mmCIF file of C-alpha atoms and ligand atoms in Angstrom:
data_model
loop_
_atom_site.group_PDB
_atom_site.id
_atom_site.type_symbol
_atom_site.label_atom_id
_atom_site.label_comp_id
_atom_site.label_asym_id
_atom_site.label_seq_id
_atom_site.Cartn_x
_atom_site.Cartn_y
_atom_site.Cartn_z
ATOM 1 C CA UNK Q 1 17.416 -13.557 8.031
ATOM 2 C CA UNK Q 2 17.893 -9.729 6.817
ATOM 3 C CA UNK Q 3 20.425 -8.127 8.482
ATOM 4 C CA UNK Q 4 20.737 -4.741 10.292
ATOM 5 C CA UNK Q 5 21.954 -3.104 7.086
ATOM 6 C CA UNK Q 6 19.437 -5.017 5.173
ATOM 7 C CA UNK Q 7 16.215 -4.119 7.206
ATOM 8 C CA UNK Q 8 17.822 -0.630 6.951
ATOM 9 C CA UNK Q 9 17.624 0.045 3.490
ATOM 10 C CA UNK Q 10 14.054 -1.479 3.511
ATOM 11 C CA UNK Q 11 13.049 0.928 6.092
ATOM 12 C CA UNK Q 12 14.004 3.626 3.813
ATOM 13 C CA UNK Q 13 12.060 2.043 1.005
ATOM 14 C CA UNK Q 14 9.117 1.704 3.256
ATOM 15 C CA UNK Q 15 9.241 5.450 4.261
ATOM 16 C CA UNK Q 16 9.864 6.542 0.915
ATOM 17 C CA UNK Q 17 6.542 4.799 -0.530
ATOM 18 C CA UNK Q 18 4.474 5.997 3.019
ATOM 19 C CA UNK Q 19 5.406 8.982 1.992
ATOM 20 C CA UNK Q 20 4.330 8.862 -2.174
ATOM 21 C CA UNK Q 21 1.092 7.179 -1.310
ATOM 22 C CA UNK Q 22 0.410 9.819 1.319
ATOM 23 C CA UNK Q 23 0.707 12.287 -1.269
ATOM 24 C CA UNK Q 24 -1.247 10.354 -4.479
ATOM 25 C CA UNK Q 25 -4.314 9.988 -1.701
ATOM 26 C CA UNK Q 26 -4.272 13.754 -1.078
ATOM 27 C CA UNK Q 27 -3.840 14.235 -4.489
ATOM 28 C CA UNK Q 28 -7.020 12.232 -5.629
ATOM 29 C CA UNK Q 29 -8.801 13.897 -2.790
ATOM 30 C CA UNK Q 30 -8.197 17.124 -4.219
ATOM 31 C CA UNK Q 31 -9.263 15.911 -7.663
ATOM 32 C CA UNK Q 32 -12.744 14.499 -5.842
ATOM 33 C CA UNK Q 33 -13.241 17.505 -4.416
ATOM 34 C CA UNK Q 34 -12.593 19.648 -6.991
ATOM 35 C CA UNK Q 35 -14.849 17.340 -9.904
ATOM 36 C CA UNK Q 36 -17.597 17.809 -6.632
ATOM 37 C CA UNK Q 37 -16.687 21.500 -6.722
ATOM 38 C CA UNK Q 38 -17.608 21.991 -10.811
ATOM 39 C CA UNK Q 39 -21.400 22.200 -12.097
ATOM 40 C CA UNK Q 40 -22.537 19.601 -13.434
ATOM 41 C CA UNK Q 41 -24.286 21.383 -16.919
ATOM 42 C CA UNK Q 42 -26.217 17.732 -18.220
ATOM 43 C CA UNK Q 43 -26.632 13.732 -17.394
ATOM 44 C CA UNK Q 44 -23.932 12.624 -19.646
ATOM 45 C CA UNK Q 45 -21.534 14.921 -17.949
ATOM 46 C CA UNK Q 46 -22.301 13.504 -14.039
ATOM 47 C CA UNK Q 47 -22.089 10.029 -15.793
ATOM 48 C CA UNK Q 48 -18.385 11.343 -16.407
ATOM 49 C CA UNK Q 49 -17.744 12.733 -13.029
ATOM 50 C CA UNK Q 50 -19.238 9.906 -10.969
ATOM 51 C CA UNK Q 51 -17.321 7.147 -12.479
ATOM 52 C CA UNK Q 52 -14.541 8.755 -12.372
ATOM 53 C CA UNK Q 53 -14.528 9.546 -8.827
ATOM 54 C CA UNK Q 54 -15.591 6.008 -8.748
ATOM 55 C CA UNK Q 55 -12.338 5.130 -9.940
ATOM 56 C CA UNK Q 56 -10.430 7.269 -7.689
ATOM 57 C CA UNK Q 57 -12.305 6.196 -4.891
ATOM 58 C CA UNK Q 58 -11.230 2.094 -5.446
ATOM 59 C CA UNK Q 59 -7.257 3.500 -6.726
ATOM 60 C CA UNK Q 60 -7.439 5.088 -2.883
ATOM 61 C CA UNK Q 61 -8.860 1.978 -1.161
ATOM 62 C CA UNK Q 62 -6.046 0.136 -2.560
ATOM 63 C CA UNK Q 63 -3.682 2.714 -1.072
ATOM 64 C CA UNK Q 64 -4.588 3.138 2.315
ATOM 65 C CA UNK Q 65 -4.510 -1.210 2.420
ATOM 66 C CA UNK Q 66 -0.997 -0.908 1.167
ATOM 67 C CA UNK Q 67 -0.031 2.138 3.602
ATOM 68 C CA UNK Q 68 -1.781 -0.374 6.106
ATOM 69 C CA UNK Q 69 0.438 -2.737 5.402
ATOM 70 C CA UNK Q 70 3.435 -0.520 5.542
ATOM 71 C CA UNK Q 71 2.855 0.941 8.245
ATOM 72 C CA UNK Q 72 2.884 -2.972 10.401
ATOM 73 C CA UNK Q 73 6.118 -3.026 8.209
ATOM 74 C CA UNK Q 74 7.312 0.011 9.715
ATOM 75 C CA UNK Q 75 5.812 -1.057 12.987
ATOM 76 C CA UNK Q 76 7.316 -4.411 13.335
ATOM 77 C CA UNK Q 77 10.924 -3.006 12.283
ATOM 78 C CA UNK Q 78 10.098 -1.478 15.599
ATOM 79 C CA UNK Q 79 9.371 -4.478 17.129
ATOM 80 C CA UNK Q 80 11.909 -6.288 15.532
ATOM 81 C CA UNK Q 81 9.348 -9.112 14.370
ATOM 82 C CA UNK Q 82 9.854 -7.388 10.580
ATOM 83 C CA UNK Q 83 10.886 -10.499 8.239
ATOM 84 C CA UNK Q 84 9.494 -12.887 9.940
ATOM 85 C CA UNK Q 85 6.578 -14.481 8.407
ATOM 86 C CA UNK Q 86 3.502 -14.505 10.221
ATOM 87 C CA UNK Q 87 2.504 -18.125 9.462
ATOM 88 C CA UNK Q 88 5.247 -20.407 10.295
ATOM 89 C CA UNK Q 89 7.311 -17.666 12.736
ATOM 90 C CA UNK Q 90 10.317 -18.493 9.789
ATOM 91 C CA UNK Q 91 12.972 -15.749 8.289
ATOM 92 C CA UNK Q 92 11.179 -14.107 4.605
ATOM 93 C CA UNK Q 93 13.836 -14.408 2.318
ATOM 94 C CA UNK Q 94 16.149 -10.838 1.762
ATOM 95 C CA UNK Q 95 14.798 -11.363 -1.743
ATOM 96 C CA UNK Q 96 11.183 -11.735 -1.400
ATOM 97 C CA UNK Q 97 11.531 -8.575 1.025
ATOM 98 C CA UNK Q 98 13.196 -6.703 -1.643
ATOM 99 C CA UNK Q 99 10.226 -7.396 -3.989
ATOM 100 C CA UNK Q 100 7.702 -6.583 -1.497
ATOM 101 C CA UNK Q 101 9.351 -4.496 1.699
ATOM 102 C CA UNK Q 102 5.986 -5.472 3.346
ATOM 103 C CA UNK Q 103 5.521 -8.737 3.063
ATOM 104 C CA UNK Q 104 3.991 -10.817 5.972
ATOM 105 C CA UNK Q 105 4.602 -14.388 4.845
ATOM 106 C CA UNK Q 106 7.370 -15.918 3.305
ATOM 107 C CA UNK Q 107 7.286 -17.874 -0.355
ATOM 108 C CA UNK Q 108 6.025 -21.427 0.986
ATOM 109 C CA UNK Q 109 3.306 -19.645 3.080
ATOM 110 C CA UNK Q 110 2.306 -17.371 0.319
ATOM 111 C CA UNK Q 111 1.602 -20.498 -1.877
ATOM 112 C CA UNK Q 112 -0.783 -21.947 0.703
ATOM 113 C CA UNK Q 113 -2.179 -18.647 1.316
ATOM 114 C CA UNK Q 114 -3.274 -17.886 -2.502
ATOM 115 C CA UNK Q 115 -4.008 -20.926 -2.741
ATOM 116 C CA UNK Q 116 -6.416 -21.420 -0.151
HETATM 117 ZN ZN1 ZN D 201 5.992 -18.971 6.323
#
């Protein structure tokens, strides 16, 4: 079971990545809006433009599921339910937290999990 200490520093890791995702999603929206914002002159240039808001659109999708996921991180430090995995109710290893601050099962679980 992580400790006080422990759960502290992962809070701070948690926060800390909340708050760089927060920023990259702006960031892309800016870009969006801005490719939006520039004429588009021939076809092979909106080719261009689409796919690569395309691309920013699925790199933010991805974010906002990992801020998600923080933020029940964040939520269950709260709680105090953070670290315990929500399959078998049993402590997520200190290591495995380390990996992934926001993880919501521990290694056996995982396993199944993937597997399944
Ligand atoms: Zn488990």
């Amino acid at each position: 079971m992580a400790n006080t200490k422990q759960i502290e520093e992962l809070k701070i890791i948690l926060l800390d990545r909340k708050e760089k995702i927060n920023r990259n999603i702006q960031g892309s929206r800016d870009s969006i809006d801005s490719l939006k914002d520039s004429e588009c002159k021939d076809e092979f240039d909106y080719a261009e433009v689409s796919s690569d808001s395309f691309k920013e659109g699925i790199i933010a999708n991805q974010q906002i599921k990992e801020l998600n996921e923080i933020e029940d991180a964040l939520k269950g430090i709260e709680k105090g339910t953070y670290g315990i995995c929500e399959m078998c109710d049993e402590s997520i290893a200190i290591g495995r937290l380390r990996a992934k601050p926001f993880a919501k099962f521990c290694t056996p679980c995982r396993e199944i999990y993937e597997a399944e």
